[in-house]
Short mmCIF file of C-alpha atoms (C1' of nucleotides) and ligand atoms in Angstrom, two decimals:
data_model
loop_
_atom_site.label_atom_id
_atom_site.label_comp_id
_atom_site.label_asym_id
_atom_site.label_seq_id
_atom_site.Cartn_x
_atom_site.Cartn_y
_atom_site.Cartn_z
CA UNK M 1172 34.27 -5.46 14.06
CA UNK M 1173 34.41 -8.85 15.77
CA UNK M 1174 31.10 -10.57 15.48
CA UNK M 1175 31.36 -13.24 18.10
CA UNK M 1176 27.79 -13.61 19.18
CA UNK M 1177 25.06 -16.07 18.66
CA UNK M 1178 22.22 -14.06 19.96
CA UNK M 1179 25.17 -11.77 20.72
CA UNK M 1180 26.79 -14.12 23.20
CA UNK M 1181 30.11 -15.87 23.31
CA UNK M 1182 30.12 -19.54 22.52
CA UNK M 1183 32.18 -22.36 21.13
CA UNK M 1184 31.81 -21.55 17.50
CA UNK M 1185 33.42 -24.64 16.02
CA UNK M 1186 30.43 -26.62 17.21
CA UNK M 1187 27.98 -24.35 15.42
CA UNK M 1188 29.29 -25.38 12.06
CA UNK M 1189 29.83 -29.06 12.64
CA UNK M 1190 26.58 -29.60 14.49
CA UNK M 1191 24.48 -27.71 12.02
CA UNK M 1192 25.93 -29.49 9.02
CA UNK M 1193 25.38 -32.85 10.66
CA UNK M 1194 21.84 -31.86 11.47
CA UNK M 1195 21.24 -30.73 7.92
CA UNK M 1196 22.60 -34.02 6.64
CA UNK M 1197 20.16 -35.95 8.77
CA UNK M 1198 17.22 -33.77 7.84
CA UNK M 1199 17.94 -34.12 4.15
CA UNK M 1200 18.21 -37.89 4.49
CA UNK M 1201 14.80 -38.07 6.05
CA UNK M 1202 13.17 -35.66 3.66
CA UNK M 1203 14.72 -37.11 0.53
CA UNK M 1204 16.61 -33.91 -0.18
CA UNK M 1205 20.05 -33.90 -1.72
CA UNK M 1206 22.60 -31.99 0.32
CA UNK M 1207 25.06 -31.95 -2.56
CA UNK M 1208 28.65 -30.70 -2.26
CA UNK M 1209 27.90 -27.14 -3.41
CA UNK M 1210 24.92 -26.90 -1.13
CA UNK M 1211 26.75 -28.31 1.84
CA UNK M 1212 29.69 -26.02 1.25
CA UNK M 1213 27.40 -23.03 0.92
CA UNK M 1214 25.81 -23.92 4.22
CA UNK M 1215 29.23 -24.21 5.86
CA UNK M 1216 30.21 -20.84 4.47
CA UNK M 1217 27.13 -19.24 5.98
CA UNK M 1218 27.67 -21.04 9.26
CA UNK M 1219 31.22 -19.80 9.53
CA UNK M 1220 29.93 -16.36 10.44
CA UNK M 1221 27.13 -15.12 12.60
CA UNK M 1222 26.42 -12.38 10.16
CA UNK M 1223 24.70 -12.22 6.82
CA UNK M 1224 26.72 -12.82 3.67
CA UNK M 1225 25.86 -11.50 0.24
CA UNK M 1226 25.30 -14.02 -2.52
CA UNK M 1227 28.46 -12.80 -4.21
CA UNK M 1228 30.49 -13.31 -1.06
CA UNK M 1229 29.27 -16.88 -0.93
CA UNK M 1230 29.90 -17.24 -4.64
CA UNK M 1231 33.50 -16.10 -4.28
CA UNK M 1232 34.18 -18.64 -1.58
CA UNK M 1233 32.51 -21.40 -3.53
CA UNK M 1234 34.64 -20.52 -6.54
CA UNK M 1235 37.77 -20.69 -4.38
CA UNK M 1236 36.80 -24.25 -3.58
CA UNK M 1237 36.52 -25.19 -7.21
CA UNK M 1238 32.81 -24.77 -7.71
CA UNK M 1239 31.31 -22.65 -10.45
CA UNK M 1240 31.99 -18.95 -10.46
CA UNK M 1241 28.79 -17.61 -11.98
CA UNK M 1242 25.98 -16.05 -9.94
CA UNK M 1243 23.41 -18.82 -10.45
CA UNK M 1244 25.71 -21.26 -8.69
CA UNK M 1245 25.41 -19.30 -5.48
CA UNK M 1246 21.81 -18.29 -5.92
CA UNK M 1247 20.69 -21.85 -6.53
CA UNK M 1248 22.49 -23.19 -3.52
CA UNK M 1249 21.12 -20.38 -1.37
CA UNK M 1250 17.69 -20.99 -2.78
CA UNK M 1251 17.86 -24.62 -1.77
CA UNK M 1252 19.01 -23.72 1.71
CA UNK M 1253 16.36 -21.08 2.27
CA UNK M 1254 13.52 -23.10 0.77
CA UNK M 1255 14.33 -26.00 3.03
CA UNK M 1256 14.85 -24.04 6.20
CA UNK M 1257 18.62 -24.21 6.52
CA UNK M 1258 19.14 -20.55 5.89
CA UNK M 1259 17.26 -17.28 5.74
CA UNK M 1260 17.47 -14.22 3.59
CA UNK M 1261 17.80 -10.94 5.44
CA UNK M 1262 15.79 -8.65 3.22
CA UNK M 1263 17.13 -5.48 4.74
CA UNK M 1264 20.65 -6.49 3.78
CA UNK M 1265 20.01 -8.48 0.63
CA UNK M 1266 22.10 -11.13 2.29
CA UNK M 1267 21.87 -14.62 3.70
CA UNK M 1268 22.44 -16.25 7.04
CA UNK M 1269 22.37 -19.82 8.29
CA UNK M 1270 19.32 -20.72 10.29
CA UNK M 1271 19.94 -20.84 14.01
CA UNK M 1272 17.00 -23.15 14.67
CA UNK M 1273 16.80 -25.52 11.75
CA UNK M 1274 14.33 -28.34 11.63
CA UNK M 1275 11.30 -26.58 12.96
CA UNK M 1276 9.00 -24.58 10.77
CA UNK M 1277 9.19 -21.14 12.23
CA UNK M 1278 8.72 -17.44 11.72
CA UNK M 1279 12.07 -16.03 12.63
CA UNK M 1280 12.77 -12.49 13.71
CA UNK M 1281 16.19 -10.98 13.20
CA UNK M 1282 18.15 -8.42 15.16
CA UNK M 1283 20.75 -6.75 13.00
CA UNK M 1284 23.55 -4.81 14.65
CA UNK M 1285 24.60 -1.96 12.41
CA UNK M 1286 27.86 -1.56 14.30
CA UNK M 1287 29.37 -5.05 14.31
CA UNK M 1288 27.11 -6.56 11.65
CA UNK M 1289 26.14 -9.48 13.86
CA UNK M 1290 22.71 -10.87 13.18
CA UNK M 1291 20.76 -12.78 15.81
CA UNK M 1292 17.82 -14.97 15.02
CA UNK M 1293 14.99 -15.05 17.52
CA UNK M 1294 12.08 -17.42 17.58
CA UNK M 1295 8.64 -15.93 17.60
CA UNK M 1296 5.30 -17.21 18.67
CA UNK M 1297 3.45 -16.99 15.36
CA UNK M 1298 0.00 -16.91 16.89
CA UNK M 1299 0.76 -13.89 19.03
CA UNK M 1300 2.50 -12.06 16.29
CA UNK M 1301 1.46 -8.59 15.43
CA UNK M 1302 1.28 -9.40 11.77
CA UNK M 1303 -1.05 -12.26 12.45
CA UNK M 1304 -3.38 -10.03 14.39
CA UNK M 1305 -3.45 -7.57 11.55
CA UNK M 1306 -3.96 -10.33 9.04
CA UNK M 1307 -6.85 -11.73 11.05
CA UNK M 1308 -8.68 -8.45 11.23
CA UNK M 1309 -8.19 -7.64 7.55
CA UNK M 1310 -8.73 -11.10 6.11
CA UNK M 1311 -5.25 -11.26 4.62
CA UNK M 1312 -3.62 -14.69 4.38
CA UNK M 1313 0.07 -14.59 5.21
CA UNK M 1314 2.42 -16.95 3.45
CA UNK M 1315 5.66 -15.44 4.63
CA UNK M 1316 6.61 -12.84 7.19
CA UNK M 1317 9.67 -10.63 7.35
CA UNK M 1318 10.57 -9.41 10.83
CA UNK M 1319 13.85 -7.56 11.01
CA UNK M 1320 15.08 -4.99 13.46
CA UNK M 1321 18.12 -2.84 12.87
CA UNK M 1322 19.97 -1.31 15.76
CA UNK M 1323 22.76 -1.84 18.23
CA UNK M 1324 23.51 -5.12 19.94
CA UNK M 1325 24.24 -5.38 23.68
CA UNK M 1326 27.96 -5.79 23.10
CA UNK M 1327 28.29 -2.72 20.93
CA UNK M 1328 26.06 -0.80 23.29
CA UNK M 1329 28.46 -1.63 26.11
CA UNK M 1330 31.44 -0.60 24.02
CA UNK M 1331 29.83 2.70 23.18
CA UNK M 1332 29.18 3.37 26.86
CA UNK M 1333 32.78 2.59 27.75
CA UNK M 1334 34.15 4.97 25.15
CA UNK M 1335 31.67 7.79 25.53
CA UNK M 1336 30.35 7.69 29.11
CA UNK M 1337 27.80 10.44 29.36
CA UNK J 830 -4.35 -7.35 -11.76
CA UNK J 831 -6.38 -4.37 -10.61
CA UNK J 832 -5.02 -3.08 -7.34
CA UNK J 833 -7.89 -0.99 -6.12
CA UNK J 834 -7.45 -1.26 -2.38
CA UNK J 835 -6.22 0.90 0.35
CA UNK J 836 -6.01 -1.64 3.05
CA UNK J 837 -7.54 -3.68 0.23
CA UNK J 838 -10.78 -1.73 0.12
CA UNK J 839 -12.47 0.33 -2.52
CA UNK J 840 -12.29 4.06 -2.10
CA UNK J 841 -12.24 7.33 -3.96
CA UNK J 842 -8.70 7.27 -5.12
CA UNK J 843 -8.47 10.75 -6.57
CA UNK J 844 -8.63 12.08 -3.02
CA UNK J 845 -5.70 9.95 -1.89
CA UNK J 846 -3.33 11.81 -4.14
CA UNK J 847 -4.61 15.34 -3.73
CA UNK J 848 -5.05 15.10 0.02
CA UNK J 849 -1.71 13.52 0.65
CA UNK J 850 0.17 16.04 -1.47
CA UNK J 851 -1.58 18.92 0.28
CA UNK J 852 -0.74 17.38 3.63
CA UNK J 853 2.87 16.94 2.61
CA UNK J 854 2.99 20.56 1.49
CA UNK J 855 1.79 21.72 4.89
CA UNK J 856 4.13 19.46 6.79
CA UNK J 857 7.13 20.66 4.80
CA UNK J 858 6.14 24.27 5.38
CA UNK J 859 6.10 23.73 9.11
CA UNK J 860 9.27 21.72 9.22
CA UNK J 861 11.24 23.96 6.90
CA UNK J 862 11.60 21.22 4.33
CA UNK J 863 11.58 21.92 0.61
CA UNK J 864 9.01 19.94 -1.29
CA UNK J 865 10.58 20.78 -4.62
CA UNK J 866 9.02 19.91 -7.99
CA UNK J 867 10.88 16.61 -8.42
CA UNK J 868 10.11 15.56 -4.89
CA UNK J 869 6.47 16.51 -5.15
CA UNK J 870 6.11 14.74 -8.47
CA UNK J 871 7.80 11.64 -7.08
CA UNK J 872 5.33 11.64 -4.22
CA UNK J 873 2.42 11.95 -6.63
CA UNK J 874 3.76 9.08 -8.68
CA UNK J 875 3.89 6.88 -5.62
CA UNK J 876 0.46 7.98 -4.52
CA UNK J 877 -1.05 7.11 -7.86
CA UNK J 878 -0.84 3.45 -7.03
CA UNK J 879 -1.45 1.44 -3.92
CA UNK J 880 1.42 -0.78 -4.70
CA UNK J 881 5.17 -0.44 -4.42
CA UNK J 882 7.10 1.05 -7.31
CA UNK J 883 10.72 0.39 -8.08
CA UNK J 884 13.07 3.36 -8.16
CA UNK J 885 13.46 2.89 -11.89
CA UNK J 886 9.72 2.95 -12.42
CA UNK J 887 9.58 6.25 -10.60
CA UNK J 888 12.58 7.47 -12.55
CA UNK J 889 10.96 6.66 -15.88
CA UNK J 890 7.87 8.66 -14.98
CA UNK J 891 9.90 11.56 -13.70
CA UNK J 892 11.84 11.59 -16.94
CA UNK J 893 8.59 11.66 -18.93
CA UNK J 894 7.75 14.83 -17.07
CA UNK J 895 10.98 16.50 -18.04
CA UNK J 896 13.03 15.77 -14.95
CA UNK J 897 16.42 14.11 -15.03
CA UNK J 898 16.64 10.59 -16.36
CA UNK J 899 19.51 9.20 -14.33
CA UNK J 900 19.11 6.96 -11.27
CA UNK J 901 20.27 9.48 -8.66
CA UNK J 902 17.38 11.75 -9.58
CA UNK J 903 14.89 9.13 -8.44
CA UNK J 904 16.91 7.84 -5.53
CA UNK J 905 17.41 11.30 -4.09
CA UNK J 906 13.75 12.16 -4.30
CA UNK J 907 12.80 8.82 -2.76
CA UNK J 908 15.41 9.34 -0.09
CA UNK J 909 13.89 12.67 0.83
CA UNK J 910 10.42 11.17 0.95
CA UNK J 911 11.38 8.20 3.06
CA UNK J 912 13.60 10.15 5.44
CA UNK J 913 10.80 12.59 6.12
CA UNK J 914 8.03 10.07 6.49
CA UNK J 915 6.18 10.61 3.23
CA UNK J 916 7.07 7.22 1.83
CA UNK J 917 8.44 3.86 2.87
CA UNK J 918 10.73 1.35 1.31
CA UNK J 919 9.41 -2.18 1.09
CA UNK J 920 12.55 -4.20 1.66
CA UNK J 921 11.09 -7.42 0.39
CA UNK J 922 10.42 -5.81 -2.98
CA UNK J 923 13.22 -3.29 -3.19
CA UNK J 924 10.48 -0.83 -3.97
CA UNK J 925 8.79 2.23 -2.54
CA UNK J 926 5.29 3.18 -1.52
CA UNK J 927 3.69 6.38 -0.31
CA UNK J 928 3.00 6.49 3.38
CA UNK J 929 -0.63 5.93 4.25
CA UNK J 930 -0.37 7.68 7.59
CA UNK J 931 2.03 10.55 7.13
CA UNK J 932 2.76 13.02 9.84
CA UNK J 933 3.03 10.66 12.76
CA UNK J 934 6.19 8.91 13.66
CA UNK J 935 5.31 5.27 13.38
CA UNK J 936 6.45 1.72 12.92
CA UNK J 937 4.50 0.58 9.92
CA UNK J 938 3.72 -3.00 9.01
CA UNK J 939 3.02 -3.95 5.43
CA UNK J 940 0.82 -6.61 3.91
CA UNK J 941 1.95 -7.47 0.41
CA UNK J 942 -0.40 -9.35 -1.90
CA UNK J 943 1.63 -11.55 -4.23
CA UNK J 944 -1.33 -11.92 -6.57
CA UNK J 945 -2.42 -8.35 -7.29
CA UNK J 946 0.67 -6.63 -5.89
CA UNK J 947 -1.36 -4.36 -3.65
CA UNK J 948 0.42 -3.27 -0.50
CA UNK J 949 -1.44 -2.18 2.61
CA UNK J 950 0.16 -0.24 5.39
CA UNK J 951 -0.98 -1.03 8.91
CA UNK J 952 -0.18 0.91 12.02
CA UNK J 953 1.37 -0.97 14.88
CA UNK J 954 1.54 -0.37 18.54
CA UNK J 955 5.29 -0.17 18.99
CA UNK J 956 5.25 -1.01 22.66
CA UNK J 957 3.40 -4.28 22.13
CA UNK J 958 5.51 -5.26 19.20
CA UNK J 959 7.13 -8.59 19.16
CA UNK J 960 10.43 -7.13 18.14
CA UNK J 961 10.37 -4.78 21.07
CA UNK J 962 9.79 -7.63 23.46
CA UNK J 963 12.71 -9.51 22.00
CA UNK J 964 14.86 -6.42 22.09
CA UNK J 965 14.00 -5.80 25.73
CA UNK J 966 14.95 -9.28 26.82
CA UNK J 967 18.19 -9.33 24.88
CA UNK J 968 19.30 -5.76 25.52
CA UNK J 969 19.28 -4.85 21.86
CA UNK J 970 18.45 -1.26 20.95
CA UNK J 971 16.24 -0.99 17.89
CA UNK J 972 16.64 1.95 15.57
CA UNK J 973 14.46 0.71 12.76
CA UNK J 974 12.07 -2.19 12.30
CA UNK J 975 10.99 -3.96 9.15
CA UNK J 976 7.63 -5.71 9.36
CA UNK J 977 6.41 -7.13 6.09
CA UNK J 978 4.03 -9.97 5.40
CA UNK J 979 3.63 -11.57 2.01
CA UNK J 980 0.49 -13.41 1.11
CA UNK J 981 -2.93 -13.06 -0.43
CA UNK J 982 -5.25 -10.13 0.12
CA UNK J 983 -8.96 -10.55 0.88
CA UNK J 984 -9.95 -9.59 -2.65
CA UNK J 985 -7.68 -12.08 -4.32
CA UNK J 986 -8.68 -14.71 -1.78
CA UNK J 987 -12.30 -14.17 -2.78
CA UNK J 988 -11.43 -14.38 -6.46
CA UNK J 989 -9.58 -17.63 -5.92
CA UNK J 990 -12.56 -19.09 -4.12
CA UNK J 991 -14.90 -18.07 -6.90
CA UNK J 992 -12.74 -19.73 -9.55
CA UNK J 993 -11.72 -22.83 -7.67
CA UNK J 994 -14.46 -23.57 -5.13
CA UNK J 995 -13.34 -26.61 -3.27
"C1'" DG X 1210 27.54 44.36 -5.01
"C1'" DA X 1211 30.83 40.44 -4.49
"C1'" DT X 1212 31.99 36.26 -1.84
"C1'" DT X 1213 30.84 32.28 0.40
"C1'" DG X 1214 28.37 28.22 1.93
"C1'" DA X 1215 24.49 25.26 1.81
"C1'" DT X 1216 21.24 22.93 -0.87
"C1'" DG X 1217 19.29 20.94 -4.87
"C1'" DT X 1218 19.50 19.11 -9.58
"C1'" DG X 1219 21.73 17.27 -13.34
"C1'" DT X 1220 25.32 14.21 -15.53
"C1'" DT X 1221 28.67 10.10 -16.26
"C1'" DA X 1222 30.47 6.15 -14.62
"C1'" DT X 1223 30.51 2.33 -11.76
"C1'" DG X 1224 29.24 -1.02 -8.30
"C1'" DT X 1225 26.12 -4.51 -6.46
"C1'" DT X 1226 22.42 -7.81 -6.56
"C1'" DA X 1227 19.58 -11.04 -9.24
"C1'" DT X 1228 17.66 -13.51 -13.23
"C1'" DT X 1229 17.17 -15.46 -17.93
"C1'" DA X 1230 18.58 -18.59 -21.23
"C1'" DC X 1231 21.02 -22.29 -22.65
"C1'" DG X 1232 23.97 -26.60 -22.57
"C1'" DT X 1233 25.88 -30.81 -20.17
"C1'" DG X 1234 26.43 -34.88 -17.19
"C1'" DA X 1235 24.30 -38.23 -13.87
"C1'" DC X 1236 20.82 -41.19 -12.97
"C1'" DA X 1237 16.21 -43.56 -12.41
"C1'" DG X 1238 12.51 -45.78 -14.55
"C1'" DA X 1239 10.03 -47.27 -18.93
"C1'" DT N 186 18.25 -47.55 -25.16
"C1'" DC N 187 15.27 -43.82 -24.54
"C1'" DT N 188 13.34 -40.38 -21.78
"C1'" DG N 189 12.44 -37.40 -18.08
"C1'" DT N 190 14.23 -35.08 -14.12
"C1'" DC N 191 17.62 -32.96 -11.40
"C1'" DA N 192 21.76 -30.67 -10.42
"C1'" DC N 193 25.45 -27.96 -12.11
"C1'" DG N 194 27.90 -25.13 -15.22
"C1'" DT N 195 28.28 -21.12 -18.49
"C1'" DA N 196 27.41 -16.40 -20.81
"C1'" DA N 197 24.65 -12.52 -21.02
"C1'" DT N 198 21.70 -9.28 -19.17
"C1'" DA N 199 18.44 -7.15 -16.07
"C1'" DA N 200 17.45 -4.69 -11.94
"C1'" DC N 201 18.84 -2.07 -8.04
"C1'" DA N 202 21.99 1.44 -6.01
"C1'" DT N 203 25.86 4.71 -5.23
"C1'" DA N 204 30.16 7.61 -6.12
"C1'" DA N 205 31.96 11.60 -8.02
"C1'" DC N 206 31.68 15.76 -10.18
"C1'" DA N 207 29.52 20.20 -12.52
"C1'" DC N 208 26.36 23.75 -12.26
"C1'" DA N 209 22.43 26.65 -10.54
"C1'" DT N 210 20.03 28.99 -6.84
"C1'" DC N 211 19.64 31.51 -2.84
"C1'" DA N 212 20.62 33.41 1.71
"C1'" DA N 213 24.10 35.17 4.83
"C1'" DT N 214 28.07 37.74 5.22
"C1'" DC N 215 31.64 40.99 3.99
ZN1 LIG H 2410 28.75 -19.93 16.36
ZN1 LIG H 2411 27.08 -5.14 17.56
ZN1 LIG H 2412 -6.23 5.51 -3.06
ZN1 LIG H 2413 -4.48 -9.22 -3.99
#
DNA sequence: GATTGATGTGTTATGTTATTACGTGACAGA
DNA sequence: TCTGTCACGTAATAACATAACACATCAATC
């Protein structure tokens, strides 16, 4: 129940948040995007955990901080973050997670641990992707791809082994 | 707005339904599964369209046919169908579609046309899959994979070209 | 034949996720 | 000043999903 990993590994988590927010600030500057207080706070909230948070979780925390308490407040902030590459929606979970590789345009793949709820974001090589191959042969034009795997992360796998060595 | 395709191609659709139901009947026989009236009807409803239907769409049609009218009726039937490989849930759409390749255990990939709403199911080679590669290198054990691409199908692409030749 | 357990269907009630519709303040440019 | 746009806030509702319980059926057991 302790989701420590980024890509399921230990790391200095305080940097994750600070660095990513700073990076987002810079990116928005350049792109003429407004990283307003709600949006920034929403990003921080997502960054605080390496797991996906539901919109209502985010909403609750925003409300605690004095922002609006109605669903659109969260959904709009999350919409901004996802549209501009600072966060992703995990479709399988109907939940949101901060992007682990912001800045680049990418087709992320997610590994979702059903035991500890950690979610790792992996980069993919779009050109080699399975979906692209299929799309090429069928003449389908992809605008967005969802790649999500559910299963057990290395940490939880190790824990299971320790408890139930068979 | 006319989703004719299976894999986005024209075909004799009446066979889709009849064949698939017959196949499901046989499979259930063998496996000792009960393809009860609600379940069979739910499968037919899904088969009638090559697009994904929401649980409440299915529910409404079941109710028309004299089955229960409350959500669990639909969700339980859909649960049976998905658990036993007769249907899939499209996570991106929170909706369900009949399996195009029932019988085999497989890792399907879906191509979702945002224009005509058609959904095509493609088979994948699990061993070559991107997700599997990632999983191998990180030590993650996959139990289920979600592969969904959103975009424009060949038909709609052609229509767009015809209207707006540029 | 009665009892029991497993399975399936139905209901009500509730929980969770997401959107629509509408109003306000801030601010930039005409 | 007027106007358009953008961001933020609200209330209300839609859409998706599950929990909990009652009842029927049927097969296995007593
Ligand atoms: Zn971290
Ligand atoms: Zn884990
Ligand atoms: Zn068909
Ligand atoms: Zn189409």
